[in-house]
Coordinates of N, CA and C in Angstrom, one line a residue:
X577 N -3.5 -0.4 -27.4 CA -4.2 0.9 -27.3 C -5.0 1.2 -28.5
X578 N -4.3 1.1 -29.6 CA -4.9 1.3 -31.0 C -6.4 0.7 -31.2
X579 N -6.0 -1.2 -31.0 CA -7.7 -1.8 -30.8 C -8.5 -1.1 -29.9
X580 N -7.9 -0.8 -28.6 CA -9.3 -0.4 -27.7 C -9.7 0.9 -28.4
X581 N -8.9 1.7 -29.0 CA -9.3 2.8 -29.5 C -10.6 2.6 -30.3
X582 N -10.0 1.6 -31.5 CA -11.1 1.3 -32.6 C -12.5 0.7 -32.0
X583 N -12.0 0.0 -31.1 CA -13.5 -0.5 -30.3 C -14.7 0.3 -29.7
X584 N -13.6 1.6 -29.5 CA -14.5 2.6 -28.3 C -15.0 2.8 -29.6
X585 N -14.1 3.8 -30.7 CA -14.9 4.4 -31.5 C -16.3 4.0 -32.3
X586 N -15.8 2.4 -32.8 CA -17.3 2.2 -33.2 C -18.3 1.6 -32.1
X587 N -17.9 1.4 -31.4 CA -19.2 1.0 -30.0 C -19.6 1.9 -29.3
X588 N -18.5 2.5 -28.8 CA -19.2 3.2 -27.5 C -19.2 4.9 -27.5
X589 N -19.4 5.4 -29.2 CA -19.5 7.1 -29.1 C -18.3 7.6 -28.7
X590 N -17.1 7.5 -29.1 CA -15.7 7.4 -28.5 C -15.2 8.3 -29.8
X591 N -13.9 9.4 -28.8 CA -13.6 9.9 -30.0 C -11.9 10.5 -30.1
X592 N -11.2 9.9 -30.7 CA -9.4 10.0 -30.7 C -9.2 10.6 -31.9
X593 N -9.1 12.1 -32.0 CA -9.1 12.8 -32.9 C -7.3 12.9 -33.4
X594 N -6.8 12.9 -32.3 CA -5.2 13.3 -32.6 C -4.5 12.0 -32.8
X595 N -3.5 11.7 -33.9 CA -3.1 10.4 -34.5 C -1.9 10.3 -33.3
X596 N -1.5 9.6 -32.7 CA -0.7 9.3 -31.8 C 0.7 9.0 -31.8
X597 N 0.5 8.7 -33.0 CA 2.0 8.3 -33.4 C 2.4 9.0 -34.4
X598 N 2.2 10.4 -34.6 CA 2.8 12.1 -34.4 C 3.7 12.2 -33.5
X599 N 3.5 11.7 -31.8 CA 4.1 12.0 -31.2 C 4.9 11.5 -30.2
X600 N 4.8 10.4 -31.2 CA 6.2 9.0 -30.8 C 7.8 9.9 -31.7
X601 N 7.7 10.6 -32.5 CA 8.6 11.5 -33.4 C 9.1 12.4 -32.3
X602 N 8.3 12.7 -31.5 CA 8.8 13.7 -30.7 C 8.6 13.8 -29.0
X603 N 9.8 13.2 -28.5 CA 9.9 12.4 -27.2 C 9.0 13.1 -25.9
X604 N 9.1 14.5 -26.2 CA 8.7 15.4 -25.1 C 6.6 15.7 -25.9
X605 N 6.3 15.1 -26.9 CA 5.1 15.1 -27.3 C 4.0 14.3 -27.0
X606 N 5.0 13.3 -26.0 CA 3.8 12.3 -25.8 C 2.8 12.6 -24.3
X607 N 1.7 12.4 -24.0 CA 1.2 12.6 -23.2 C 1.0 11.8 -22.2
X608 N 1.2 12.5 -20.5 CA 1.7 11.5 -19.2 C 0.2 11.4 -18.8
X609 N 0.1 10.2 -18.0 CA -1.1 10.2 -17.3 C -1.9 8.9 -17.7
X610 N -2.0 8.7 -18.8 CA -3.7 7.7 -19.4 C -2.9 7.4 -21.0
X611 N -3.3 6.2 -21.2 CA -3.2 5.3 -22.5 C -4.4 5.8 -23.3
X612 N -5.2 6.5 -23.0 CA -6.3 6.7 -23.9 C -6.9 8.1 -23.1
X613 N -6.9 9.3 -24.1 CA -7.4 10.4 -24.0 C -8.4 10.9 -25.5
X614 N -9.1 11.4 -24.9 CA -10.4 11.6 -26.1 C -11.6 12.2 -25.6
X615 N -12.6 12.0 -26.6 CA -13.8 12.3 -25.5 C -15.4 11.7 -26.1
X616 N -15.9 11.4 -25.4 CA -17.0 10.4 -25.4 C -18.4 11.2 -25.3
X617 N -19.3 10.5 -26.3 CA -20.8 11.4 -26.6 C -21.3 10.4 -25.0
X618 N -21.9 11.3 -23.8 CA -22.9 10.1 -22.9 C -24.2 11.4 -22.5
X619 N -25.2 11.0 -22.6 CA -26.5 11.8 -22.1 C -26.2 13.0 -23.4
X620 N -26.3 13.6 -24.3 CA -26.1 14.2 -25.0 C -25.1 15.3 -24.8
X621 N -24.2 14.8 -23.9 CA -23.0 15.9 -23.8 C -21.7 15.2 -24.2
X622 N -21.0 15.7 -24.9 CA -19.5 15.5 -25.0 C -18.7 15.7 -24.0
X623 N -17.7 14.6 -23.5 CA -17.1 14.7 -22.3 C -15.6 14.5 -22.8
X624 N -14.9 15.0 -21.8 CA -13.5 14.0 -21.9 C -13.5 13.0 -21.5
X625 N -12.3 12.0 -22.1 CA -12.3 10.5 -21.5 C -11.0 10.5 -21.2
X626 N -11.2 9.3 -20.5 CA -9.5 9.5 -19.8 C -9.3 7.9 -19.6
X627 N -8.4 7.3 -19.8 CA -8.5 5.5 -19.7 C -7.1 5.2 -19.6
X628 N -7.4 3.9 -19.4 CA -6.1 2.7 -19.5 C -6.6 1.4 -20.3
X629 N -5.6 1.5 -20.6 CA -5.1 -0.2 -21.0 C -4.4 -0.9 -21.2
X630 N -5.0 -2.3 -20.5 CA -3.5 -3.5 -20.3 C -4.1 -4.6 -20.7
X631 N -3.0 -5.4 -21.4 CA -3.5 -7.2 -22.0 C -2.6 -7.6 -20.8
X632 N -3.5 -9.0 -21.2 CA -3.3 -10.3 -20.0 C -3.4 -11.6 -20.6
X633 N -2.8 -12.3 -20.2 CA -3.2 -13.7 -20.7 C -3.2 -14.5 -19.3
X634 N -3.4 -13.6 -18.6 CA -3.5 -14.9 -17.2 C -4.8 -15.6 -16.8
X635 N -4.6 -16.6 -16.3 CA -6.1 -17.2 -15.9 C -6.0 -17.6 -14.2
X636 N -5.2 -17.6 -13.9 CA -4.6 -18.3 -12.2 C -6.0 -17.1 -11.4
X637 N -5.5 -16.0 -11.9 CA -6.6 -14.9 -10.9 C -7.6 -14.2 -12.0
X638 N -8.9 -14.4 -11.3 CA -9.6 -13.3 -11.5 C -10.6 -12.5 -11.4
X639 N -9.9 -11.1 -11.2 CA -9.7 -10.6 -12.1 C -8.3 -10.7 -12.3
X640 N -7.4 -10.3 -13.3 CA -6.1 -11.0 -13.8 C -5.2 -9.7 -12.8
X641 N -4.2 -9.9 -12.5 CA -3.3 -9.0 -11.8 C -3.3 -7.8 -12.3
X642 N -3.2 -7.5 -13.8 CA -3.5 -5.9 -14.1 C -4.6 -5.4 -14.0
X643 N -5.5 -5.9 -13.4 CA -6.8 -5.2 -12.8 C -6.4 -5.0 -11.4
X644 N -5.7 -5.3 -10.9 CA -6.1 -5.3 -9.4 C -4.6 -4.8 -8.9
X645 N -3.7 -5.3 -9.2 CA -1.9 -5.0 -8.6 C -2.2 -3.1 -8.3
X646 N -1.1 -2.7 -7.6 CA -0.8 -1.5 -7.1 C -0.9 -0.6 -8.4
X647 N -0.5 -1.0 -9.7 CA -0.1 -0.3 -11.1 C -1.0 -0.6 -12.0
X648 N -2.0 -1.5 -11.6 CA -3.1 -2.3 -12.4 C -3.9 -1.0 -12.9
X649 N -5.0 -1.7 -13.5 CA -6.3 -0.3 -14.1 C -7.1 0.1 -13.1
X650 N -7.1 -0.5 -11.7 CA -8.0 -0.1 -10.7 C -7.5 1.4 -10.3
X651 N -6.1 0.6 -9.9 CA -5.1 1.9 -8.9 C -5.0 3.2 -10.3
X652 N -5.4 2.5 -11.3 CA -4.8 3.7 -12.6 C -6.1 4.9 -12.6
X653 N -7.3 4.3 -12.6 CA -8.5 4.6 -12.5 C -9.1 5.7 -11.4
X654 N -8.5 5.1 -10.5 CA -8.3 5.7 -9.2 C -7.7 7.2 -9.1
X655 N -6.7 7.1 -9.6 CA -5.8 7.9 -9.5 C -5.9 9.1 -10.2
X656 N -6.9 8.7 -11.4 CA -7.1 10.0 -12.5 C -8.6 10.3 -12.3
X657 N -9.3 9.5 -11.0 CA -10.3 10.6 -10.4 C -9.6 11.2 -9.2
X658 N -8.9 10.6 -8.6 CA -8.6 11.3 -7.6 C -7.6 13.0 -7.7
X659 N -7.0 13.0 -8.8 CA -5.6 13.6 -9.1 C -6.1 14.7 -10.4
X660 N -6.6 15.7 -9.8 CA -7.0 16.8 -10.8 C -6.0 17.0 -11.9
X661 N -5.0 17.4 -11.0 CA -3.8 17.9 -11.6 C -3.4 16.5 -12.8
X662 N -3.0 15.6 -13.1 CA -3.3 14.9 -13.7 C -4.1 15.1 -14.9
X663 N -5.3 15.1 -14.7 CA -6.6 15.2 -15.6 C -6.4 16.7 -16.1
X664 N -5.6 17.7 -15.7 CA -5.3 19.4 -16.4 C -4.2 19.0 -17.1
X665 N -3.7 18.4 -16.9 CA -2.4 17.5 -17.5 C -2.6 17.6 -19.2
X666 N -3.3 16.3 -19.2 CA -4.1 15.6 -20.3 C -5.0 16.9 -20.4
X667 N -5.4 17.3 -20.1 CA -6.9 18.6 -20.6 C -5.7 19.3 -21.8
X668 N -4.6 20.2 -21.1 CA -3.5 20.5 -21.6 C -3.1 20.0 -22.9
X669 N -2.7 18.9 -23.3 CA -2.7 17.7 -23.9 C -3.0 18.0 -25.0
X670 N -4.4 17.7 -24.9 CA -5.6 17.8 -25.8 C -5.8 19.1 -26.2
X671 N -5.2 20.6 -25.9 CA -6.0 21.6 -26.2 C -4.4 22.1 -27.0
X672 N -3.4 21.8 -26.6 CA -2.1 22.1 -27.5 C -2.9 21.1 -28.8
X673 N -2.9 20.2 -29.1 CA -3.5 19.5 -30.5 C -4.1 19.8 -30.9
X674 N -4.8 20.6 -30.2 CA -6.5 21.2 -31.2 C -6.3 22.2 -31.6
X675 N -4.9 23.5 -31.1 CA -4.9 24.4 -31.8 C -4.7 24.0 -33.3
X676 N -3.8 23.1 -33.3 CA -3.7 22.7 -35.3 C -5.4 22.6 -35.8
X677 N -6.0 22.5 -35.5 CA -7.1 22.7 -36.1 C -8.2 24.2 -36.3
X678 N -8.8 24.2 -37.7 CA -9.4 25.4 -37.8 C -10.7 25.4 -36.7
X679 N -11.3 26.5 -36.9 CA -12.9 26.7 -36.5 C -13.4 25.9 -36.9
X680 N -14.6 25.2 -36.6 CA -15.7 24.6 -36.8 C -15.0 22.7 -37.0
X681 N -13.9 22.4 -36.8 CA -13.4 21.0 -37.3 C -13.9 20.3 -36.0
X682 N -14.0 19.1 -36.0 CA -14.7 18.4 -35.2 C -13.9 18.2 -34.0
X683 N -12.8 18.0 -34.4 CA -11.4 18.0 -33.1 C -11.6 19.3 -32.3
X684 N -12.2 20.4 -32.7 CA -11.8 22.1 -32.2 C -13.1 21.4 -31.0
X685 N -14.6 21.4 -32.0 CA -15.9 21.3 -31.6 C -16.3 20.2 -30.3
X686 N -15.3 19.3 -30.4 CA -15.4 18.3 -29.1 C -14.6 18.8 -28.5
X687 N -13.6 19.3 -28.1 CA -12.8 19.8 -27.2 C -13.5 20.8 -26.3
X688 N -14.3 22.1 -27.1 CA -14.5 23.1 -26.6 C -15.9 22.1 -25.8
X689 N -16.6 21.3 -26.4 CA -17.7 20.9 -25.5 C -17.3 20.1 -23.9
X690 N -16.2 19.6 -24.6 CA -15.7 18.7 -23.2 C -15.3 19.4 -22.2
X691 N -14.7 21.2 -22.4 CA -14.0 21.8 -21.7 C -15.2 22.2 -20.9
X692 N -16.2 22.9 -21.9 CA -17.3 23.7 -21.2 C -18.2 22.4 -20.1
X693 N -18.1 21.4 -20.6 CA -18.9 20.3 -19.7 C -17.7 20.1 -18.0
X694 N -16.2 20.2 -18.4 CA -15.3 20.1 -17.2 C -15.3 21.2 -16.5
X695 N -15.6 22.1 -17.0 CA -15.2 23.8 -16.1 C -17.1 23.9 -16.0
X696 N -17.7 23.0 -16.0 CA -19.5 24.0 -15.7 C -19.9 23.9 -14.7
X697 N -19.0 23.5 -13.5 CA -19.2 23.1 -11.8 C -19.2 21.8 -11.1
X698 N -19.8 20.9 -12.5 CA -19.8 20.1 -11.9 C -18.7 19.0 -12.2
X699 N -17.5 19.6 -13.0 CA -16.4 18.6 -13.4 C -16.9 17.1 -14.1
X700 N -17.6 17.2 -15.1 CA -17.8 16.1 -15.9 C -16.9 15.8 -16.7
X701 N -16.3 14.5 -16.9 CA -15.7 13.7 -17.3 C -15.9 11.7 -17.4
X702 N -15.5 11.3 -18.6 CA -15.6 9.9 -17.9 C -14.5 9.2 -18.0
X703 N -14.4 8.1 -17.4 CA -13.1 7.3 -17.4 C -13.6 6.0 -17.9
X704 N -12.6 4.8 -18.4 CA -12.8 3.9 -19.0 C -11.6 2.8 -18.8
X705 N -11.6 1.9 -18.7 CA -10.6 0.5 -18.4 C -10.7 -0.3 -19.3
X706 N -10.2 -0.9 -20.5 CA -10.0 -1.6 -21.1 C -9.3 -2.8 -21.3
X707 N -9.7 -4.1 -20.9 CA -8.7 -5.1 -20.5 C -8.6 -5.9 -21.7
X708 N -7.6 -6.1 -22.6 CA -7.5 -7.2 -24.0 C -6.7 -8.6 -23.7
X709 N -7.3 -9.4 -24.2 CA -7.4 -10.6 -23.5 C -7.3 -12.0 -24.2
X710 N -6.3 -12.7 -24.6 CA -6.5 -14.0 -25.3 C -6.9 -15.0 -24.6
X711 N -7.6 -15.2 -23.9 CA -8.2 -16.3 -23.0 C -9.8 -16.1 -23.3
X712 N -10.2 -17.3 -22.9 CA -11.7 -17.4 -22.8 C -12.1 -16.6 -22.2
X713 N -13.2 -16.3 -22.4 CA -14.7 -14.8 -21.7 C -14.4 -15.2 -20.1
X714 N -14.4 -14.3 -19.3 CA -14.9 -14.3 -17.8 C -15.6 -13.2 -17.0
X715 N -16.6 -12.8 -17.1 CA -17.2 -11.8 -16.5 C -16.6 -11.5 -15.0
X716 N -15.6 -12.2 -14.7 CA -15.1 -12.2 -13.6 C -13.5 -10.9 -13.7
X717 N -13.3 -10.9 -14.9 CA -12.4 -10.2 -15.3 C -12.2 -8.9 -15.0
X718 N -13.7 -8.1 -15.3 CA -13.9 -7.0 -15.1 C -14.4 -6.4 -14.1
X719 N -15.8 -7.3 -13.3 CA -17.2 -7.4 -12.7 C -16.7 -6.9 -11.1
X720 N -15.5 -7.7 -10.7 CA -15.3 -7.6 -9.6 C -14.4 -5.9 -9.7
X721 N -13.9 -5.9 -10.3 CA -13.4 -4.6 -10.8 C -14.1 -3.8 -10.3
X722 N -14.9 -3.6 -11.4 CA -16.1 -2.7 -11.4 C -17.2 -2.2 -10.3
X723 N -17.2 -3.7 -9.8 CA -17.8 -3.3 -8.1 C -17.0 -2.5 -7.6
X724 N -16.0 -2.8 -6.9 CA -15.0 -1.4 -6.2 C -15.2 -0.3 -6.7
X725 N -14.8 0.0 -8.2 CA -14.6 1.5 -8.5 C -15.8 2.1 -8.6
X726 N -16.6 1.3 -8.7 CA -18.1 1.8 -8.9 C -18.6 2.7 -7.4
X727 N -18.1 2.2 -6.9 CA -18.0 2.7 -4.9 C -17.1 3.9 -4.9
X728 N -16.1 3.7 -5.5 CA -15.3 5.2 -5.5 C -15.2 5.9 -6.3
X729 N -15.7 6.2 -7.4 CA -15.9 7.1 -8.4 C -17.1 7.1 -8.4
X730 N -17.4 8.9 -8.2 CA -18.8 9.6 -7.4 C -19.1 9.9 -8.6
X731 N -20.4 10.3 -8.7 CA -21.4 10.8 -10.1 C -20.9 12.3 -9.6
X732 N -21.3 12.7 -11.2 CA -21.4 12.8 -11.9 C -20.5 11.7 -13.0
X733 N -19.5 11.7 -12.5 CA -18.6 11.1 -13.4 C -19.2 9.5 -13.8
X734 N -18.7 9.2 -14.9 CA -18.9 8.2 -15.3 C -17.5 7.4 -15.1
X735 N -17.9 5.7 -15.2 CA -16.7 4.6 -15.0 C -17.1 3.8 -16.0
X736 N -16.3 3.5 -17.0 CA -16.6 2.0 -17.9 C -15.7 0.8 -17.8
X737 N -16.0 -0.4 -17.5 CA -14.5 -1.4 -17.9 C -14.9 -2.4 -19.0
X738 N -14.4 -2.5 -19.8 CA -14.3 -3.3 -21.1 C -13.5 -4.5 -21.1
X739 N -13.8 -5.4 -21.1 CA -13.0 -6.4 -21.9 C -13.1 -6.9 -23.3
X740 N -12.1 -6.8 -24.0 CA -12.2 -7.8 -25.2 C -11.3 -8.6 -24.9
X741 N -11.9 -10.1 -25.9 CA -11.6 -11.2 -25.9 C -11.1 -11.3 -27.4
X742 N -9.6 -11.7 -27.4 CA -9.7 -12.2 -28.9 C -9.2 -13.6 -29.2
X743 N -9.8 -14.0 -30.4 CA -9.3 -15.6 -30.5 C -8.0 -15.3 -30.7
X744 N -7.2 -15.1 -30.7 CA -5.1 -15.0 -31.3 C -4.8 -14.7 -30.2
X745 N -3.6 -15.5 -29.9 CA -3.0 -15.6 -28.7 C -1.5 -14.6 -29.1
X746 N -1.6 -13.8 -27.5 CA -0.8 -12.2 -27.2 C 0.0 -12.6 -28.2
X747 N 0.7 -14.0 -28.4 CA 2.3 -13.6 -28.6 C 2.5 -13.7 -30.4
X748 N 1.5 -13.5 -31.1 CA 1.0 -13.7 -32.4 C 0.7 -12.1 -32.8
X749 N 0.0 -11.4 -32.0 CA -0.4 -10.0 -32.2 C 0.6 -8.8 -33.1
X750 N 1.8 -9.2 -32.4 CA 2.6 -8.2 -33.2 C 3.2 -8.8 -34.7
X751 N 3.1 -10.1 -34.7 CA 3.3 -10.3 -36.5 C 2.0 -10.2 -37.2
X752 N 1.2 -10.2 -36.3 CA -0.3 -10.2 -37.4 C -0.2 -8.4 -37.5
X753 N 0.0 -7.6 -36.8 CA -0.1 -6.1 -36.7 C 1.1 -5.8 -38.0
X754 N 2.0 -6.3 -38.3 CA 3.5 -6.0 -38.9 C 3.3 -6.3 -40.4
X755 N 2.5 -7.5 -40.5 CA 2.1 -8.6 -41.5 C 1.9 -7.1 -42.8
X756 N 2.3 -7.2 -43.5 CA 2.4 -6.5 -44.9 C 1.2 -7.0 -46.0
X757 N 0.0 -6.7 -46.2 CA -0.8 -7.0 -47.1 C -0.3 -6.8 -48.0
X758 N -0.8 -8.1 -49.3 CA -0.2 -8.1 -50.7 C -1.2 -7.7 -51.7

């Protein structure tokens, strides 16, 4: 979650103001619903974002099974356009965090824009799918994905799916993440 984070933020106008692991300390602080909550600059409005993410190293199918299974990013995607209550959930979330912030801090200033863009009738938000991946590139990963949900997630709203690819294989990740610079 941390990489897709870093990815959104410098690529795609992406913005995770609250440190997340604050609220690994405190069991009842973590937030239900989405692997990635924040909110994204699109058409010059600040929106909320609302996402998932899952790694794969499969190649037998694709798109790989966490794209597509019952619990995969489709059905996850799905679920957090379909499921308001959910998405007030996470709004919730996000708006207990931002009271620790003063007037004018950027965390207050994206919030209040995202809220005013979700409450202005037309329920703007976007959602995003992030799939991380140690296998070779397949446009097939996402593409097929993306056709479907592109069919059921209605505009206004926005849908993104991401893949990264990285060269290090999954089962390496957590000693390179642990790895102690000298």
């Amino acid at each position: 979650e941390t990489y897709a984070e870093i990815v959104l933020e410098q690529e795609f106008s992406c913005r995770f103001h609250w440190n997340e692991n604050r609220d690994t300390r405190n069991p009842k602080g973590n937030k239900t619903g989405a692997d990635l909550v924040g909110f994204i600059e699109a058409e010059g409005q600040v929106l909320f974002l609302f996402g998932e993410v899952k790694t794969s190293s499969e190649t037998a199918n694709r798109p790989p099974q966490v794209m597509t299974s019952s619990v995969g990013i489709e059905a996850q995607l799905r679920n957090l356009y379909d499921d308001r209550s959910k998405r007030l959930i996470l709004i919730s979330y996000l708006k207990n965090k931002m009271r620790h912030y003063p007037e004018g801090h950027p965390f207050r200033d994206d919030f209040e824009a995202g809220e005013r863009a979700y409450y202005s009738g037309d329920c703007d938000f976007q959602l995003i799918g992030v799939l991380v991946r140690d296998v070779e590139p397949d446009e097939r990963d996402v593409s097929v994905s993306y056709g479907r949900l592109r069919t059921q997630i209605l505009e206004p709203k926005g849908i993104k799916l991401l893949a990264l690819y990285l060269p290090i294989q999954r089962n390496e990740w957590l000693s390179i993440i642990n790895e102690n610079p000298e």
